[in-house]
Each structure stands twice: as structure tokens, then as C-alpha cells.
Amino acid sequence: MKTVLLAVLLLAGAGRAARAQTYYPDLTSQTLNVPGRAVWVEQVVDGRVGNPPIGIAYRAGKSAAIEFRQGVGPELTAFLQSQLPRQPFDHPVVLCLRRLQLSETLGGTQEQATAELAADVYEHLPDGYHFVQAVAAQASTLGREVTHRHAEHVTQMLGHCLGQLTGAWPAVTARPARTLTELPADQPAALVGRRAVPAVLREPLRRGLYLRFDQFLANRPDTALAFSLDTLRRHYRSRLATVQWLGVARVQPKGRLGIDHNVPLPELWGFCDGQQAFVKYGKEYFPLMRQGNSFTFVGETPLDQLHEAALAQAQGRTSMIAGVAGAALARTNVPDHTGEPLAYGLDMSTGATSPYPSLRTPLRSDTAFVYIYRPAHSAGAEAVKVLVNSQEVGALRAGQYLEVPWARFGKPMQLCLYGMAAANPCQQVVPNTVQLNYLKINSPKDAHPWQWMPPAQGSADLDELDKRGK
């Protein structure tokens, strides 16, 4: 949270930084490729509410506002038209931007550049502009001096967005026509249910690899690439983080071809093992937890800037007293929260991730309820102890269940089971406050020692346990 607060303070000073310095992404050296495209971009219109800043970059230790020299609309229009000349059978379209955000996160020897883009697409027909569909994309890069990657990210996102325009054309003429000046204020979502619940929220999860975010939304992972799960051992620089992640298994997909289990996999957005979906954040994968019509996951807190600043001060004092070599022994009383569990939310329009709850997340005072149960036919007579944040809240034998309330909205809950197996599995989750949460404890011999169940199935399982108990 300290890192998030620091980011908010930096953004609050964006107005002052913009007057002092501005960074202009250069698209002239970028190449845009959209295989199978059938559109020609006639114009890009800035439909963002309030004309917000694009983002903040950090150059030579100073913050700079990110802007386009000609303005967002004119510069993106010129770029797209130069990269994608009009073809005889192209659909002429207008992109009306709804979101464009470029940002950077500083930390240690690595920085991260992230980008989000969302737009509504309109086809230009003789009677006006007709809504086609909403498109969105996101991009991110880890490295050193990542500011120069913003132009690449914008190009990449534009390509992904235009690549999403495939079979939406037949229904376009039935939708009302708009004038060009009406597009920024238009709200076409109600016409075609743009915010309809995606398939991943309606259907049982399918096993496979998500190469792109849209595959996750459509619940259509790539099934051609075989993979198995590989367990990772994670080392933390913070003692606090080590304790809080104790017992939480880390997994990653491992490519498989015949008996070879070391086949390289392409760059992934995430994967699903058939029961649990995972999202890639940084270089690791974290399990997704349903949160209303979206998802959350518990990842690691970025580099603790306050601890780093205090350590730098301590090193300065030590070097003055004991020389430069002694600075390595410097200590500080400011705790290091790097790597501690932190809740993140998944943006269902772009696939971007950010700390949860964000400024756009409606705050709720509701208490979440987690029902943990063991089927009546569970193997093993020993009771399984359930611990929440290292405190025992109950023990379960076969045919029993336990209700665990959670009133800390947006805060990670550490769940551990003792008595299941030698590993005593744990997990970090953000319980769903919109609907009840059901966790089924399986046999220790199963591939999954526990399984989050859909509310309807979990409720039916508990009703059956109640009937048996009467």
C-alpha cells in the first residue's frame, strides 16, 4: 500500500511535472501489421471523458507528462493511415478512443512500462457512422529505461484492436447512424450489450493456454499446445513476505511434446488447468478469483520505496562513519514490505492489472462469506484444521462444513489446511463479496487438494450435507 500511495502522490504532481517536462512518443519508427485486416481507419477521435492526461514517464530521475505532439487523434490518424493504406474492399472505420493510458512503475534495477487502450469502432456508411464493436488491448514490458517502449506499446495495442474486427459487419446497418461530432458522447453499449457477461464468467473453464486476453474472455484457450504444471520454489528478500507466502504453491505451465517436458512455450497471457485460471503478472502466474463480474488475484507488493529510501539514508550515514565498504552493513528500522501479498484486480475490458480496489472500484462494506466443506465420502478420518491468517477457525471431518466471514474488503485472506498432507497447503485469495464462496476439500491424493466450486454447485453440496446430518 505504501507503494500505491507513492504512485498516487506522483500522479497528483503530474500537472507541475507537465509544465516542467514533456515526453513525446515517436511512432515514426514503428511498423504496424494486422494480418487479414479488412478495415481502413478514416480517423481517430478522442472520446475520453474530460481529456485526461495520457500518463507519466520518468526521464533522468524526473517525471514528465506523456503527450502526442499533434494531439492524440491527429497523430494516431496519421500513423494508421501511413501504415495501413486503403484497399479496395476495406470497411472505412473511425476509432473513438475511450481509454488510453501509458504508465511506468519504478523499482530496483528494473522498471515496468504498462499501457491500456479501449475504443469504440464505427463504420462510415452513406447515412452516417454506425457502431461496430468495442475493442481493447493492453501491453507491458519489464526492463531498464522503459520509456522508449511506449511507442511500441501503442503500435502493438492498435494492431491487436484492429485484429479483433472480424465478423461484426452484418449487424452494423441495423444500428442507428451518428454524425462524426456525436461519436465522443455516444454510448453504444446498450445497443449490443457491449458489457454483456463474457463466456469465461458463464461457462465451465476449459484447459489450455491463453496467448491473448481475448482468448481468456471467450473461454477459448489454445489447446493445440500440450503442457504440464511445474512447481516453483520462490525466495523472498523480505522476512515478512516469506512468512505470509509460506505454504502457497507456485506453479507455471511447462511445454510438453511426447516424452519431452521442456518444450519452449510462446509468450502467454495466462493458462487454465481445467479447474483454475491463472494470470501472468511480471514473470509469475497467480490464480484468479471471481469478484462479481470480474476477477482478482493476490500477487506480490512491488519494491517498497519507503524502505529503499530509508536504507539509502542509513547507507549514507554508515559510509560517512565506516567508509564506503561499511555501507553494505547498513540497517534500517523501517520494515521491508517488498513481496508481501497484495490484491490486484483484472480490468475486463483491456486485461490490464492494477492494485485492488482501485479508484474506479466501488467500495463495499459487505462481508464476504466463505463456506469450506468436505464431502461425506471424503477419505481419511482425521480432521482437517482450517486456519485464516494463521488463526484456527475450525476443524472439518467428512460430511462437515464451516462458514468463515470476511469483512476486510479488498484485503487478501490467507487460507491454510492442516492435516491434509505433509505440505499443509495454503493459498492467498480475495473473497467475493457479491456472491457466496464455496471451497471443497478433496482427497489428499487428488491433483487438487481443494477446489473453488460455482455457487450453485457449492450450495447444492451443502444442502446435501445438511440432509445427511438430519
C-alpha positions as CSV (number, residue, x, y, z in Angstrom):
1,M,0.0,0.0,0.0
2,K,2.9,2.3,0.6
3,T,4.0,1.9,-3.0
4,V,0.5,2.6,-4.2
5,L,0.3,5.7,-2.1
6,L,3.6,6.9,-3.6
7,A,2.2,6.4,-7.1
8,V,-0.8,8.4,-6.2
9,L,1.4,11.2,-4.9
10,L,3.4,11.2,-8.1
11,L,0.3,11.4,-10.2
12,A,-1.0,14.2,-8.1
13,G,2.1,16.2,-9.1
14,A,1.6,15.4,-12.8
15,G,0.4,18.9,-13.5
16,R,3.5,20.5,-12.2
17,A,5.7,17.9,-13.9
18,A,4.0,18.6,-17.2
19,R,4.9,22.2,-17.1
20,A,8.5,21.3,-16.4
21,Q,9.0,18.5,-18.9
22,T,7.0,16.6,-21.6
23,Y,7.8,13.2,-23.3
24,Y,6.5,12.7,-26.8
25,P,6.3,9.0,-28.0
26,D,7.7,8.7,-31.5
27,L,5.6,6.5,-33.8
28,T,7.6,7.2,-37.0
29,S,9.9,4.2,-36.5
30,Q,7.2,1.8,-35.7
31,T,5.7,-0.8,-38.1
32,L,2.1,-1.9,-37.8
33,N,0.9,-5.3,-39.1
34,V,-2.7,-6.5,-39.0
35,P,-2.9,-9.9,-40.8
36,G,-6.2,-10.4,-42.6
37,R,-7.4,-6.9,-41.9
38,A,-10.5,-5.6,-43.7
39,V,-10.6,-2.0,-42.5
40,W,-9.2,1.3,-43.4
41,V,-9.0,3.8,-40.4
42,E,-10.5,7.0,-41.7
43,Q,-10.0,8.9,-38.4
44,V,-9.2,8.5,-34.7
45,V,-11.5,10.6,-32.5
46,D,-10.6,11.3,-28.9
47,G,-13.7,10.3,-26.9
48,R,-12.1,10.2,-23.5
49,V,-14.2,11.9,-20.8
50,G,-12.5,15.1,-19.6
51,N,-9.5,14.8,-22.0
52,P,-7.3,13.2,-19.2
53,P,-3.5,13.1,-19.5
54,I,-2.1,10.0,-21.2
55,G,0.4,9.2,-18.5
56,I,3.7,10.0,-16.7
57,A,7.2,9.0,-17.8
58,Y,10.4,9.2,-15.8
59,R,13.4,10.6,-17.6
60,A,16.8,11.1,-15.8
61,G,15.1,10.9,-12.5
62,K,12.4,13.5,-13.3
63,S,8.7,13.0,-14.1
64,A,7.4,14.1,-17.5
65,A,3.9,14.2,-18.9
66,I,3.3,11.9,-21.9
67,E,1.7,13.7,-24.8
68,F,1.5,13.5,-28.6
69,R,2.9,16.5,-30.4
70,Q,-0.1,16.8,-32.8
71,G,-2.7,15.6,-30.2
72,V,-4.0,12.1,-29.7
73,G,-6.5,12.0,-32.5
74,P,-4.5,13.6,-35.4
75,E,-1.2,11.7,-34.6
76,L,-2.8,8.3,-34.4
77,T,-4.9,9.0,-37.5
78,A,-1.7,9.9,-39.5
79,F,0.1,6.9,-38.2
80,L,-2.6,4.4,-39.0
81,Q,-3.2,5.8,-42.5
82,S,0.5,5.7,-43.3
83,Q,0.8,2.1,-42.1
84,L,-2.5,0.8,-43.5
85,P,-3.2,2.2,-46.9
86,R,-6.7,1.9,-48.1
87,Q,-7.6,-1.4,-50.0
88,P,-10.5,-1.7,-52.5
89,F,-12.7,-3.8,-50.2
90,D,-11.8,-2.2,-46.8
91,H,-14.5,-1.1,-44.4
92,P,-13.9,2.6,-43.7
93,V,-14.0,3.0,-39.9
94,V,-13.5,5.6,-37.1
95,L,-11.9,4.7,-33.8
96,C,-13.4,6.6,-31.0
97,L,-10.9,6.3,-28.0
98,R,-12.5,5.6,-24.7
99,R,-9.2,5.0,-22.8
100,L,-5.5,5.5,-23.5
101,Q,-3.2,5.2,-20.5
102,L,0.6,4.8,-20.6
103,S,2.4,4.4,-17.3
104,E,5.7,3.4,-15.6
105,T,6.5,1.7,-12.3
106,L,9.9,2.2,-10.8
107,G,11.6,-0.4,-8.6
108,G,15.1,-1.5,-8.0
109,T,17.1,-2.4,-11.1
110,Q,14.0,-3.0,-13.2
111,E,11.2,-0.7,-14.4
112,Q,7.8,-1.7,-15.9
113,A,6.0,0.2,-18.7
114,T,2.3,-0.6,-19.0
115,A,-0.3,0.5,-21.5
116,E,-4.1,0.3,-21.9
117,L,-6.3,1.2,-24.9
118,A,-10.0,0.9,-25.4
119,A,-12.1,2.2,-28.2
120,D,-15.5,2.0,-29.9
121,V,-15.3,1.3,-33.7
122,Y,-17.8,2.9,-36.1
123,E,-18.2,2.1,-39.8
124,H,-18.7,5.1,-42.1
125,L,-21.7,4.4,-44.3
126,P,-23.5,6.8,-46.7
127,D,-26.1,7.8,-44.0
128,G,-23.5,8.3,-41.1
129,Y,-21.4,6.3,-38.6
130,H,-22.7,3.0,-37.3
131,F,-21.3,1.3,-34.2
132,V,-19.5,-1.9,-35.0
133,Q,-18.0,-3.2,-31.7
134,A,-15.8,-2.3,-28.8
135,V,-12.1,-3.2,-28.9
136,A,-9.5,-3.1,-26.2
137,A,-5.9,-4.2,-25.6
138,Q,-3.1,-3.9,-23.1
139,A,0.7,-4.3,-23.1
140,S,3.6,-4.3,-20.6
141,T,7.4,-4.6,-20.6
142,L,9.9,-5.1,-17.8
143,G,13.4,-3.8,-18.2
144,R,15.7,-0.8,-17.8
145,E,14.8,2.7,-19.1
146,V,11.5,1.5,-20.4
147,T,10.2,4.9,-21.5
148,H,11.1,4.3,-25.1
149,R,8.8,1.3,-25.2
150,H,5.6,3.4,-25.1
151,A,5.5,3.9,-28.8
152,E,6.0,0.2,-29.3
153,H,3.1,-0.5,-26.9
154,V,0.8,1.9,-28.7
155,T,1.5,0.2,-32.0
156,Q,1.1,-3.2,-30.5
157,M,-2.3,-2.3,-29.0
158,L,-3.6,-0.7,-32.2
159,G,-2.7,-3.9,-34.1
160,H,-4.5,-6.1,-31.5
161,C,-7.6,-3.9,-31.6
162,L,-7.9,-3.8,-35.3
163,G,-7.3,-7.6,-35.4
164,Q,-10.5,-8.0,-33.3
165,L,-12.7,-6.7,-36.1
166,T,-13.7,-9.9,-37.8
167,G,-17.4,-10.9,-38.1
168,A,-19.2,-7.9,-36.7
169,W,-20.2,-6.3,-40.1
170,P,-23.6,-7.9,-41.0
171,A,-25.4,-6.3,-38.0
172,V,-24.0,-2.8,-38.5
173,T,-26.6,-1.3,-40.8
174,A,-29.4,-2.2,-38.3
175,R,-27.9,0.2,-35.7
176,P,-28.7,3.9,-35.6
177,A,-26.4,6.3,-37.6
178,R,-24.5,9.0,-35.8
179,T,-22.7,12.1,-37.0
180,L,-19.0,12.4,-36.5
181,T,-19.4,15.1,-33.9
182,E,-21.8,12.8,-31.9
183,L,-19.3,10.0,-31.5
184,P,-17.4,11.2,-28.4
185,A,-20.6,11.4,-26.4
186,D,-22.2,8.3,-27.8
187,Q,-22.8,5.3,-25.5
188,P,-23.4,2.3,-27.8
189,A,-23.1,-0.3,-25.0
190,A,-26.8,-0.6,-24.6
191,L,-27.3,-1.3,-28.3
192,V,-25.4,-4.5,-28.5
193,G,-24.7,-5.4,-24.9
194,R,-21.0,-4.5,-25.0
195,R,-20.8,-5.2,-21.3
196,A,-22.6,-8.5,-21.5
197,V,-21.1,-11.1,-19.3
198,P,-18.3,-12.8,-21.2
199,A,-18.1,-16.6,-21.7
200,V,-15.4,-17.1,-19.1
201,L,-17.9,-15.9,-16.4
202,R,-20.7,-18.1,-17.8
203,E,-19.1,-21.4,-18.8
204,P,-17.0,-24.1,-17.1
205,L,-13.3,-23.3,-17.6
206,R,-11.5,-25.1,-20.4
207,R,-7.9,-26.3,-20.0
208,G,-5.4,-24.7,-22.2
209,L,-3.1,-21.7,-22.7
210,Y,-4.2,-18.1,-23.1
211,L,-1.9,-16.4,-25.7
212,R,-4.1,-13.3,-25.5
213,F,-6.6,-11.7,-23.2
214,D,-9.5,-12.2,-25.7
215,Q,-9.0,-15.9,-25.5
216,F,-9.5,-15.8,-21.8
217,L,-12.7,-13.7,-22.1
218,A,-14.1,-16.1,-24.7
219,N,-13.1,-19.1,-22.6
220,R,-11.3,-20.4,-25.7
221,P,-7.7,-21.2,-24.7
222,D,-5.2,-22.7,-27.1
223,T,-5.5,-26.5,-26.8
224,A,-3.0,-27.4,-29.5
225,L,0.0,-26.9,-27.2
226,A,0.3,-29.6,-24.6
227,F,1.6,-28.6,-21.2
228,S,2.0,-29.8,-17.6
229,L,2.4,-27.9,-14.4
230,D,5.8,-27.3,-12.9
231,T,6.1,-26.3,-9.2
232,L,8.4,-23.4,-8.4
233,R,10.3,-22.5,-5.3
234,R,10.2,-18.8,-4.5
235,H,12.8,-16.9,-2.5
236,Y,11.8,-13.6,-0.9
237,R,14.0,-10.7,0.1
238,S,11.6,-9.7,2.9
239,R,11.2,-11.9,6.0
240,L,7.6,-10.7,6.3
241,A,6.8,-11.8,2.8
242,T,8.4,-15.2,3.4
243,V,6.1,-15.9,6.4
244,Q,3.0,-14.7,4.6
245,W,3.6,-16.8,1.5
246,L,4.6,-19.9,3.4
247,G,2.8,-23.0,2.1
248,V,1.4,-21.2,-1.0
249,A,2.3,-23.3,-4.0
250,R,3.6,-21.6,-7.1
251,V,3.1,-23.2,-10.5
252,Q,3.9,-22.4,-14.1
253,P,3.0,-24.2,-17.4
254,K,5.7,-26.4,-18.9
255,G,5.6,-27.3,-22.6
256,R,5.3,-30.9,-23.4
257,L,5.7,-32.9,-26.7
258,G,5.6,-36.6,-26.3
259,I,8.1,-37.6,-23.6
260,D,9.9,-34.2,-23.8
261,H,8.7,-31.9,-21.0
262,N,10.9,-29.0,-21.8
263,V,9.4,-27.6,-25.0
264,P,9.5,-23.8,-25.1
265,L,6.1,-22.1,-24.8
266,P,5.2,-18.8,-26.6
267,E,4.6,-15.6,-24.6
268,L,1.5,-16.2,-22.6
269,W,-1.2,-14.1,-21.0
270,G,-2.1,-16.9,-18.7
271,F,-3.4,-20.5,-18.6
272,C,-6.0,-22.8,-17.2
273,D,-5.5,-26.3,-15.8
274,G,-9.2,-27.1,-16.3
275,Q,-10.4,-26.0,-12.9
276,Q,-8.4,-22.9,-12.1
277,A,-7.4,-20.0,-14.4
278,F,-4.0,-18.3,-13.8
279,V,-2.9,-14.8,-15.0
280,K,0.7,-13.9,-15.7
281,Y,1.9,-10.9,-13.6
282,G,5.5,-9.9,-14.0
283,K,7.3,-13.3,-14.6
284,E,5.0,-15.4,-12.4
285,Y,1.5,-16.8,-12.6
286,F,-1.2,-16.2,-10.0
287,P,-4.7,-17.9,-9.6
288,L,-7.7,-15.8,-10.4
289,M,-10.6,-15.4,-8.0
290,R,-14.1,-14.4,-9.1
291,Q,-15.1,-11.0,-7.9
292,G,-18.6,-10.1,-9.2
293,N,-18.3,-9.9,-12.9
294,S,-14.5,-9.5,-12.8
295,F,-11.5,-11.3,-11.2
296,T,-9.0,-10.5,-8.6
297,F,-5.7,-12.3,-7.7
298,V,-3.2,-11.9,-4.9
299,G,0.3,-11.1,-6.2
300,E,3.4,-9.6,-4.7
301,T,3.8,-6.0,-3.5
302,P,6.4,-4.1,-5.7
303,L,9.6,-2.8,-4.4
304,D,9.0,-0.9,-1.1
305,Q,10.1,2.6,-2.0
306,L,9.9,3.9,1.6
307,H,12.1,1.0,2.8
308,E,14.6,1.7,0.0
309,A,14.7,5.4,0.8
310,A,15.3,4.7,4.5
311,L,18.0,2.1,3.6
312,A,19.8,4.6,1.3
313,Q,19.8,7.1,4.1
314,A,21.3,4.5,6.5
315,Q,23.9,3.6,4.0
316,G,24.9,7.2,3.6
317,R,25.3,7.6,7.3
318,T,27.3,4.4,7.6
319,S,29.6,5.3,4.7
320,M,30.5,8.6,6.4
321,I,31.4,6.8,9.6
322,A,33.0,3.5,8.4
323,G,33.8,4.2,4.8
324,V,32.1,3.0,1.6
325,A,32.8,-0.7,2.3
326,G,30.9,-0.4,5.5
327,A,27.7,0.9,3.8
328,A,26.8,-2.7,2.8
329,L,26.2,-3.4,6.5
330,A,23.7,-0.6,6.9
331,R,20.4,-1.4,8.5
332,T,17.1,0.4,9.0
333,N,14.2,0.0,11.3
334,V,11.7,0.7,8.5
335,P,10.2,-2.7,7.6
336,D,10.6,-4.0,4.1
337,H,7.1,-4.9,2.6
338,T,8.5,-6.0,-0.8
339,G,6.9,-9.2,-2.0
340,E,4.1,-9.2,0.6
341,P,0.7,-10.4,-0.6
342,L,-1.2,-7.6,-2.4
343,A,-4.7,-7.7,-4.0
344,Y,-4.8,-6.9,-7.7
345,G,-7.9,-6.5,-10.0
346,L,-8.2,-7.6,-13.6
347,D,-9.7,-5.0,-16.0
348,M,-12.3,-6.9,-18.0
349,S,-12.1,-4.5,-21.0
350,T,-8.4,-4.4,-21.5
351,G,-6.9,-7.3,-19.5
352,A,-4.7,-4.9,-17.5
353,T,-4.0,-5.5,-13.9
354,S,-3.7,-2.9,-11.1
355,P,-3.9,-2.8,-7.3
356,Y,-7.4,-3.7,-6.0
357,P,-9.6,-1.9,-5.0
358,S,-8.6,1.0,-7.4
359,L,-10.1,4.5,-7.5
360,R,-12.6,3.1,-10.1
361,T,-13.7,0.2,-7.8
362,P,-17.0,0.8,-6.0
363,L,-16.2,0.4,-2.3
364,R,-18.4,-2.1,-0.5
365,S,-19.0,-2.6,3.2
366,D,-20.4,-6.1,2.6
367,T,-19.0,-9.1,4.4
368,A,-17.8,-11.9,2.2
369,F,-18.7,-15.5,3.3
370,V,-16.5,-18.5,2.5
371,Y,-18.0,-21.9,3.0
372,I,-15.4,-24.7,3.4
373,Y,-16.7,-28.2,3.2
374,R,-15.7,-31.9,3.0
375,P,-17.9,-34.3,1.0
376,A,-19.5,-37.1,3.1
377,H,-17.4,-39.7,1.2
378,S,-14.1,-38.0,1.9
379,A,-11.2,-40.4,2.5
380,G,-9.4,-40.2,5.9
381,A,-10.8,-40.0,9.3
382,E,-8.5,-37.3,10.6
383,A,-10.0,-33.8,11.0
384,V,-8.6,-31.0,8.8
385,K,-7.9,-27.8,10.6
386,V,-8.8,-24.6,8.8
387,L,-6.6,-21.5,9.5
388,V,-7.3,-18.0,8.4
389,N,-4.4,-15.6,8.7
390,S,-2.6,-18.1,11.0
391,Q,-5.6,-18.3,13.3
392,E,-7.5,-21.6,13.6
393,V,-11.2,-21.1,12.8
394,G,-12.4,-24.7,13.0
395,A,-11.8,-28.3,12.0
396,L,-13.6,-30.4,9.5
397,R,-14.3,-34.2,9.2
398,A,-16.0,-35.9,6.3
399,G,-19.5,-34.5,5.7
400,Q,-18.9,-31.3,7.6
401,Y,-18.7,-27.6,6.5
402,L,-17.6,-24.3,8.0
403,E,-18.7,-20.7,7.5
404,V,-15.9,-18.2,7.5
405,P,-17.0,-14.5,7.3
406,W,-14.5,-11.9,5.9
407,A,-15.2,-8.2,6.5
408,R,-11.9,-6.8,5.2
409,F,-13.0,-5.8,1.7
410,G,-10.2,-6.0,-0.9
411,K,-7.7,-7.5,1.6
412,P,-6.0,-10.8,1.0
413,M,-7.2,-13.7,3.1
414,Q,-4.6,-16.4,3.9
415,L,-6.3,-19.9,4.0
416,C,-4.4,-22.9,5.2
417,L,-5.4,-26.5,5.7
418,Y,-3.6,-28.6,8.3
419,G,-4.0,-32.4,8.3
420,M,-4.5,-32.7,4.5
421,A,-1.0,-33.7,3.7
422,A,2.6,-33.2,4.6
423,A,2.6,-30.0,2.6
424,N,-0.3,-28.4,4.5
425,P,-1.4,-26.3,1.5
426,C,-2.2,-22.6,1.8
427,Q,-3.5,-20.0,-0.6
428,Q,-4.0,-16.2,-0.7
429,V,-7.3,-15.0,-2.1
430,V,-9.7,-12.0,-2.1
431,P,-13.1,-13.5,-1.2
432,N,-16.1,-12.5,-3.4
433,T,-18.4,-10.1,-1.7
434,V,-21.1,-10.2,-4.5
435,Q,-21.8,-13.9,-4.2
436,L,-21.0,-16.7,-1.7
437,N,-17.7,-18.6,-1.9
438,Y,-17.6,-22.4,-1.7
439,L,-14.3,-24.3,-1.2
440,K,-14.5,-28.0,-1.5
441,I,-11.7,-30.1,0.2
442,N,-10.8,-33.1,-1.9
443,S,-8.8,-36.2,-1.1
444,P,-5.1,-35.6,-0.4
445,K,-4.4,-38.0,-3.3
446,D,-6.3,-35.8,-5.8
447,A,-4.4,-33.5,-8.1
448,H,-6.2,-30.5,-6.5
449,P,-6.3,-30.8,-2.7
450,W,-9.1,-28.2,-2.8
451,Q,-11.3,-26.7,-5.4
452,W,-13.4,-23.5,-5.6
453,M,-16.9,-24.5,-6.7
454,P,-19.5,-22.5,-8.6
455,P,-22.1,-21.0,-6.2
456,A,-24.9,-23.2,-7.5
457,Q,-22.9,-26.4,-7.1
458,G,-21.5,-25.4,-3.7
459,S,-25.0,-24.6,-2.4
460,A,-26.3,-27.9,-3.6
461,D,-23.4,-29.8,-2.0
462,L,-24.1,-28.1,1.4
463,D,-27.8,-28.8,1.1
464,E,-26.9,-32.5,0.6
465,L,-24.7,-32.4,3.7
466,D,-27.5,-30.8,5.7
467,K,-29.9,-33.6,4.7
468,R,-27.4,-36.3,5.7
469,G,-26.9,-34.6,9.0
470,K,-30.6,-34.7,9.9
